[in-house]
CSV table of C-alpha atoms and ligand atoms in Angstrom, one decimal:
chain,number,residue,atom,x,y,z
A,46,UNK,CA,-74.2,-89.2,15.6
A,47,UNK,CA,-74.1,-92.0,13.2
A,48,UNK,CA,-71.1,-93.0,11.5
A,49,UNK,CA,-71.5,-91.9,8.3
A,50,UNK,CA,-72.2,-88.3,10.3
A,51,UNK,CA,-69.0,-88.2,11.8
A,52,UNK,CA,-67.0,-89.5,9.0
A,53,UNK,CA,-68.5,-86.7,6.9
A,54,UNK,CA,-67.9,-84.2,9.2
A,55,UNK,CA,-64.7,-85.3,9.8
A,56,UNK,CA,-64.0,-85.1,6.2
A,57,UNK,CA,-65.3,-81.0,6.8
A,58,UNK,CA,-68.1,-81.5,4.6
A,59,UNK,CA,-72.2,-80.7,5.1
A,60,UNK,CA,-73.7,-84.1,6.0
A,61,UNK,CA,-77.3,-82.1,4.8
A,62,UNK,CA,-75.5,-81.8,1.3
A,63,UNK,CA,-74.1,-85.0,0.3
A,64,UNK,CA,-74.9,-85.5,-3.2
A,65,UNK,CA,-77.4,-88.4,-3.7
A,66,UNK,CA,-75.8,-89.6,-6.8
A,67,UNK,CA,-72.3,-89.1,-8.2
A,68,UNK,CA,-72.1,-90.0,-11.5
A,69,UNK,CA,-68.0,-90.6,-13.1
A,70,UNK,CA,-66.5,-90.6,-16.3
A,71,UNK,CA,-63.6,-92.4,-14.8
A,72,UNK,CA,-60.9,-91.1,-17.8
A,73,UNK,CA,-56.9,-90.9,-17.8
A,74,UNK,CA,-56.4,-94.6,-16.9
A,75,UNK,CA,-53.7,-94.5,-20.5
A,76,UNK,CA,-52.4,-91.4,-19.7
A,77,UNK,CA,-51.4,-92.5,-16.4
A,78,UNK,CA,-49.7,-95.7,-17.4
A,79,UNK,CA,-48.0,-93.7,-20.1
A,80,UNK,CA,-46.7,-90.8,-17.9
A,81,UNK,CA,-45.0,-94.3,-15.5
A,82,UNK,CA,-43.7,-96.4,-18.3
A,83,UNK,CA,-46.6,-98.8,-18.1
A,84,UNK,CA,-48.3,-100.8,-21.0
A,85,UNK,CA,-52.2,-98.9,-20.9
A,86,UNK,CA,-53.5,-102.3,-19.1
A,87,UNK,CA,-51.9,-101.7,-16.1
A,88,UNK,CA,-53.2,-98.5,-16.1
A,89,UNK,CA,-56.5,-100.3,-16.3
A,90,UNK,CA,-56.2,-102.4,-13.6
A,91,UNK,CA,-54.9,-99.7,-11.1
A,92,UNK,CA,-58.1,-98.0,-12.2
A,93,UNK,CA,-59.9,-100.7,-11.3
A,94,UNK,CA,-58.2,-100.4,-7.7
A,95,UNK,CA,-59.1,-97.0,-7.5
A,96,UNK,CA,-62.9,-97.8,-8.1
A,97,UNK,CA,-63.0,-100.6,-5.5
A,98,UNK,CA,-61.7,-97.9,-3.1
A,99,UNK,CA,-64.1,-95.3,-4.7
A,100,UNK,CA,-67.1,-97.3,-4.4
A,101,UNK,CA,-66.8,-98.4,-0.4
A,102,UNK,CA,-65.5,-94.6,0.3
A,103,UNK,CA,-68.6,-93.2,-1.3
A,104,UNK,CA,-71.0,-95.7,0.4
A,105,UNK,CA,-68.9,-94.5,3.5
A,106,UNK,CA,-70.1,-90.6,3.0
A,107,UNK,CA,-73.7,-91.5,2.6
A,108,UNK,CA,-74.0,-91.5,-1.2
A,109,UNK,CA,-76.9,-93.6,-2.9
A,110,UNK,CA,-76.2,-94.1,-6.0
A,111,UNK,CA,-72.5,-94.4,-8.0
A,112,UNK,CA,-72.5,-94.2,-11.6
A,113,UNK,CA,-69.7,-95.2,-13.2
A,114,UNK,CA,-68.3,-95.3,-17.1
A,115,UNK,CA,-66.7,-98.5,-17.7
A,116,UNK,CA,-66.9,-99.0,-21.4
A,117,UNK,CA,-68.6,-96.4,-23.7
A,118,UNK,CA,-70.4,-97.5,-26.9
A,119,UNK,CA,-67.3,-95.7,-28.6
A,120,UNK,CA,-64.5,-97.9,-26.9
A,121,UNK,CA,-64.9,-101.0,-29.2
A,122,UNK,CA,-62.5,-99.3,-31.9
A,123,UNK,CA,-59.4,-99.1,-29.8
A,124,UNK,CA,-56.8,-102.1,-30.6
A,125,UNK,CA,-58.3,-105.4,-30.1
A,126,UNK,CA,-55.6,-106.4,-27.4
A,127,UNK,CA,-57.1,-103.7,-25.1
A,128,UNK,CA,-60.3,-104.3,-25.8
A,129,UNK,CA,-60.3,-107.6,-25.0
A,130,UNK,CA,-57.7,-107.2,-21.7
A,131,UNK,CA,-61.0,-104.4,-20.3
A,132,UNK,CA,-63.2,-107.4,-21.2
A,133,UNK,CA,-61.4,-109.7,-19.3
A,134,UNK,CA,-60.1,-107.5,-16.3
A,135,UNK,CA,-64.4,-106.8,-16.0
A,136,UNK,CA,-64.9,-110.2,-15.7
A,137,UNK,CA,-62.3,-110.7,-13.0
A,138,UNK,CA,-63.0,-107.7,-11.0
A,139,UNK,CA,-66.8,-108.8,-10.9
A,140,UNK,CA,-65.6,-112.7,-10.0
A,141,UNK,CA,-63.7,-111.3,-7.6
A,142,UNK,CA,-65.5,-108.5,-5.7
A,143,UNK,CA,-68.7,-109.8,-5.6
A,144,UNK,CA,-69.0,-111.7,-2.1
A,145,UNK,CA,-67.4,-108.6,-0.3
A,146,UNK,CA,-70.0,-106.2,-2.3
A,147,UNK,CA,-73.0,-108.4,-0.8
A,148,UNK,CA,-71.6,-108.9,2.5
A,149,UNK,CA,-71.3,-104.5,2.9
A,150,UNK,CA,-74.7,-104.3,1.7
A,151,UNK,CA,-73.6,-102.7,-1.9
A,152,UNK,CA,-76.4,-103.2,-5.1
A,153,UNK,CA,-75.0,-104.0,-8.2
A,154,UNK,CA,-76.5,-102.5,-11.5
A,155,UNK,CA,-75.1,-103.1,-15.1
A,156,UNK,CA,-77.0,-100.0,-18.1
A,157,UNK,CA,-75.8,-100.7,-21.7
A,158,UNK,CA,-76.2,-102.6,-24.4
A,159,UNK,CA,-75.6,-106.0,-22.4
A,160,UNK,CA,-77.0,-108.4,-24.9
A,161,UNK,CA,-73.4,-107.3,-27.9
A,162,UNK,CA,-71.2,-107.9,-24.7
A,163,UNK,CA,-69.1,-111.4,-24.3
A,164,UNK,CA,-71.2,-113.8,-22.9
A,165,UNK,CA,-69.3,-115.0,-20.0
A,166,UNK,CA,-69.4,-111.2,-19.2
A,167,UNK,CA,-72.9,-110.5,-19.8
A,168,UNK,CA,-73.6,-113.5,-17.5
A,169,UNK,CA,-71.6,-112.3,-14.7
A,170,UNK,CA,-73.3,-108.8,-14.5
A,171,UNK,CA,-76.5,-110.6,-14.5
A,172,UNK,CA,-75.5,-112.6,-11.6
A,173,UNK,CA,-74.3,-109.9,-9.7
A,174,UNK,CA,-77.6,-108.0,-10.0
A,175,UNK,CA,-79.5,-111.0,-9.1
A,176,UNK,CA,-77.6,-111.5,-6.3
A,177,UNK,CA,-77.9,-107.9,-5.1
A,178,UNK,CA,-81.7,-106.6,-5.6
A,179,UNK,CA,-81.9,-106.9,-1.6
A,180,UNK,CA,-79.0,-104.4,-1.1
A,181,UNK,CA,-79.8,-101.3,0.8
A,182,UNK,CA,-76.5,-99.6,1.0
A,183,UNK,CA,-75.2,-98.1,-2.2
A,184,UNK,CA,-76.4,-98.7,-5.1
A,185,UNK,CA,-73.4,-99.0,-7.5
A,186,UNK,CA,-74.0,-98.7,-11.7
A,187,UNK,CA,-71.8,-99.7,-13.9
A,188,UNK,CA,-72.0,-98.3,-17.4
A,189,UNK,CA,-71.1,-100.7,-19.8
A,190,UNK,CA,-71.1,-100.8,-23.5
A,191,UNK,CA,-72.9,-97.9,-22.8
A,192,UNK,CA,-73.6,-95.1,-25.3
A,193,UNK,CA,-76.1,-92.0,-23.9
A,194,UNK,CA,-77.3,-91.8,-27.3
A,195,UNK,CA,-78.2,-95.2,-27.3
A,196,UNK,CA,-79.9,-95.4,-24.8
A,197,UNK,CA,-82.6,-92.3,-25.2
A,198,UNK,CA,-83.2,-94.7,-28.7
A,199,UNK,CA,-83.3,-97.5,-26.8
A,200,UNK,CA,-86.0,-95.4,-25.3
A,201,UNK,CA,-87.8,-94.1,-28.2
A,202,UNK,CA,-87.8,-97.6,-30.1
A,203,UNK,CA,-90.2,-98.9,-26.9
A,204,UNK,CA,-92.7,-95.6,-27.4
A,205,UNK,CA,-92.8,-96.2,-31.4
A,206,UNK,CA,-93.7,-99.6,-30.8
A,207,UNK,CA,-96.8,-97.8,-28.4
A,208,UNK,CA,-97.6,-95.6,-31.2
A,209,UNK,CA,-97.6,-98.5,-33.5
A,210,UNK,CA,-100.1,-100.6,-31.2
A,211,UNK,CA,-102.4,-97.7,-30.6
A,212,UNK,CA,-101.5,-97.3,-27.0
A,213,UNK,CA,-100.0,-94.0,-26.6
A,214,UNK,CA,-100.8,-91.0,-29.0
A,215,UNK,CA,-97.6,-89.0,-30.3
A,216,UNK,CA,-99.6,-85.6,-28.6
A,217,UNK,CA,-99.2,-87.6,-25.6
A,218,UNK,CA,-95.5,-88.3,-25.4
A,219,UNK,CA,-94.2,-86.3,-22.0
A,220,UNK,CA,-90.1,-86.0,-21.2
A,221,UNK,CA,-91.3,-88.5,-18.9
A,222,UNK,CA,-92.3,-91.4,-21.6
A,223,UNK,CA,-88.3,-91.2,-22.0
A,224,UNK,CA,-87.5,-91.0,-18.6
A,225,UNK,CA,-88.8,-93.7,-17.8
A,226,UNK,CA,-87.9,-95.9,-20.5
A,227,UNK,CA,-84.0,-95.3,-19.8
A,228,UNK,CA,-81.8,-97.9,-18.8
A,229,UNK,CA,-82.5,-97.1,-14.8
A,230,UNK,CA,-85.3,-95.4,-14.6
A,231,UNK,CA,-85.3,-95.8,-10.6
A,232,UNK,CA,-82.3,-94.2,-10.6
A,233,UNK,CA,-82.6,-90.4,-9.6
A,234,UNK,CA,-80.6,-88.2,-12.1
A,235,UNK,CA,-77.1,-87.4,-11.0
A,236,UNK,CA,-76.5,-84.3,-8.8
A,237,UNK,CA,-72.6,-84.2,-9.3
A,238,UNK,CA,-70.4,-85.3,-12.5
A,239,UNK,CA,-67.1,-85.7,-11.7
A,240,UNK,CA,-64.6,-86.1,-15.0
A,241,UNK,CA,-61.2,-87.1,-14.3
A,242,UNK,CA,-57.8,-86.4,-16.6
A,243,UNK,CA,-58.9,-83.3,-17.7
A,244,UNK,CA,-61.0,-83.1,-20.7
A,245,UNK,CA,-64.1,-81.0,-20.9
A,246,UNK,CA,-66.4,-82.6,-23.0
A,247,UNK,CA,-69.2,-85.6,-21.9
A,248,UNK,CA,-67.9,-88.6,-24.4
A,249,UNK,CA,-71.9,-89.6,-24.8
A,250,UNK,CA,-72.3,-90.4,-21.1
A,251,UNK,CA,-75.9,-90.0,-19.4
A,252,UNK,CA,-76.7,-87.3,-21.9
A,253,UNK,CA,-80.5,-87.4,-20.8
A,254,UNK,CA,-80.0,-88.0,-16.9
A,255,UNK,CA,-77.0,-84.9,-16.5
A,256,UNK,CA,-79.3,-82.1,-17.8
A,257,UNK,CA,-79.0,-80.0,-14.1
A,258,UNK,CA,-76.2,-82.0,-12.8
A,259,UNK,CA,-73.2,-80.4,-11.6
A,260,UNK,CA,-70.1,-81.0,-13.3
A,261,UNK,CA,-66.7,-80.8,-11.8
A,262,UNK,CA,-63.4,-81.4,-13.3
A,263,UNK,CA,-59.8,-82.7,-12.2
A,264,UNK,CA,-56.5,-83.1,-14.0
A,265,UNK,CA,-56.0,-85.8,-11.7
A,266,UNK,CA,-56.2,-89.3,-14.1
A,267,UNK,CA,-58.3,-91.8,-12.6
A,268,UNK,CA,-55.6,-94.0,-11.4
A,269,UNK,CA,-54.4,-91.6,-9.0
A,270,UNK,CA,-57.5,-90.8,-7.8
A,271,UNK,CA,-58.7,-91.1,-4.3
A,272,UNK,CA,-60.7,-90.8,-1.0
A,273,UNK,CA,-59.7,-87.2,-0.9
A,274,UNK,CA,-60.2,-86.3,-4.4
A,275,UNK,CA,-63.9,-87.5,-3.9
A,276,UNK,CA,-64.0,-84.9,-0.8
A,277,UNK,CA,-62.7,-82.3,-2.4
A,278,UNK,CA,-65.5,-82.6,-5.9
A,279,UNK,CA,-67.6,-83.0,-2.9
A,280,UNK,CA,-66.9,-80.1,-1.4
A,281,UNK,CA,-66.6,-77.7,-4.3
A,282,UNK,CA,-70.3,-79.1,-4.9
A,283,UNK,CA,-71.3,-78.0,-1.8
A,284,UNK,CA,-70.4,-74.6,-2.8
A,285,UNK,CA,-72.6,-74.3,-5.9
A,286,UNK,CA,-75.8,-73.0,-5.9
A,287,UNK,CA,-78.3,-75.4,-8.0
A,288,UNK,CA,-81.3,-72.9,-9.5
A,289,UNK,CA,-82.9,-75.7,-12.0
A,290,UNK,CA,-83.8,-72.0,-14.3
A,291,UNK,CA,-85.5,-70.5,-11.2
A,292,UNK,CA,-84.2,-67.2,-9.6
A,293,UNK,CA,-82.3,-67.7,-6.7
A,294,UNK,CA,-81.0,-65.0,-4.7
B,883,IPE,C1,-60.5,-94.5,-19.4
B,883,IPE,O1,-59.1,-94.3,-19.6
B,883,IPE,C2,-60.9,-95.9,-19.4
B,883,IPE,C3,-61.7,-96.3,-20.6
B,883,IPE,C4,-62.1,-95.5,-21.5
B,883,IPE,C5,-62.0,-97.7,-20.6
B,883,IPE,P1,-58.5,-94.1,-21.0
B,883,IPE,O2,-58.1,-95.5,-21.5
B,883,IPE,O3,-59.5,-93.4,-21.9
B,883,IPE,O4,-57.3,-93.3,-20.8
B,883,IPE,P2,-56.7,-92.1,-21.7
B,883,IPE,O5,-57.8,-91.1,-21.9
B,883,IPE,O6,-56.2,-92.8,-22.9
B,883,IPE,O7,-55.6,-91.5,-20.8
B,884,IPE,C1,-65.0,-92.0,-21.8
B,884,IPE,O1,-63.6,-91.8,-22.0
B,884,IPE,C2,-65.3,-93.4,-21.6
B,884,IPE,C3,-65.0,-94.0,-20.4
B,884,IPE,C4,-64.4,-93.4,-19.4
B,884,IPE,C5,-65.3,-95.4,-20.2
B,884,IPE,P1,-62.9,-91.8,-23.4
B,884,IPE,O2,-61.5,-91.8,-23.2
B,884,IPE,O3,-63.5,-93.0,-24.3
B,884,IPE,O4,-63.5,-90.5,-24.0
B,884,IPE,P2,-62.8,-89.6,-25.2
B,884,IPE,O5,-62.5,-90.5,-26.4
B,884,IPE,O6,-61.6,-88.9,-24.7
B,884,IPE,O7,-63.9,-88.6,-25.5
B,885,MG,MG1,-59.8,-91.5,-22.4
């Protein structure tokens, strides 16, 4: 057995159905700091704990590819001060994790609008995915300034411009012209969407890419989530029965 086979079985799940690609709308983190007495930036930061944790524990189980919601498109209007602390505690966490996430093998991947982010920011991102393209273990992919809107007319701003030029016919456009005009278009849609703190809704994350993904829940707030949290959306997944409109019996 390999390791990652005995750690999932260990964990009691199906190493044949580990989820290629969890994607996380990692919610709560001011509801958590609020519910300890905590100013919403410490809630932040222990988030950002949790996701260093998440990210190695994931790679651990065999998952490919970790999607994660840092910053959504929306998030600019909260109070500058916390704005600018998620700015900065970014730009820490990347200055500080990157050596270890080369040295285990971990690909770094930045979708959003990078180019309205600060540009000591946008620079660092940058430099982590340069520094990464040769990493074969997970393939982690941070959603930043990132707006699922956005990006499908992101998308549809590159096919006009084909239109315009006489390259592509409008008869012509397929769902995959969008596809793969996306932010990541190497990146295999999500099979499981995890939302922590509660809320059912999708806040304009991967609006496109989540179409047959399955979606699972927690109150739990991100900050208090861990290694057994991820088995146990894991697990429930395993349960479900994916039919992609087909009959299955
Ligand atoms: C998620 O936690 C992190 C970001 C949106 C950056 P929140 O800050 O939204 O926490 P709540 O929803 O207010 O509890
Ligand atoms: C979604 O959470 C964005 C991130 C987790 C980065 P929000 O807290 O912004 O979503 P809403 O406002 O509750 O829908
Ligand atoms: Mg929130």
């Amino acid at each position: 057995m390999t390791d990652t086979e005995s750690i999932v079985k260990e964990a009691g799940l199906s190493p044949a159905r580990i989820p290629e690609h969890i994607a996380i709308i990692m919610d709560g983190n001011g509801r958590w700091a609020k519910a300890q007495g905590k100013e919403r930036l410490e809630g932040h930061w222990q988030g950002y704990r949790t996701l260093k944790n998440i990210v190695y524990d994931a790679d651990a189980l065999g998952v490919r590819y970790l999607t994660v919601y840092g910053f959504s498109s929306e998030n600019w209007v909260r109070p500058e001060n916390e704005v600018d602390g998620l700015m900065d505690l970014m730009l820490r966490a990347m200055q500080s994790e990157i050596e270890e996430l080369i040295e285990s093998g971990v690909r770094v991947r930045v979708s959003g609008r990078l180019h309205e982010l600060p540009p000591d920011l946008r620079a660092e991102f940058e430099s982590a995915m340069n520094r990464t393209t040769t990493c074969h273990r997970l393939t982690f992919h941070l959603a930043i300034n990132y707006g699922g809107r956005a990006e499908v007319v992101d998308a549809v701003r590159t096919i006009a411009q084909k239109v315009q030029d006489g390259t592509l016919a409008p008869a012509d456009i397929q769902e995959s012209h969008i596809s793969s005009n996306l932010y990541a278009p190497d990146i295999p849609d999500p099979d499981l969407l995890i939302r922590t703190a509660g809320e059912l809704r999708l806040s304009n994350f991967l609006l496109w890419e989540t179409a047959y993904s399955e979606i699972y829940v927690t109150p739990t707030c991100w900050p208090a989530f861990d290694r057994d949290h991820l088995i146990a959306a894991i697990a429930d997944y395993q349960r479900r029965i994916r039919k992609f409109g087909a009959v299955v019996e």
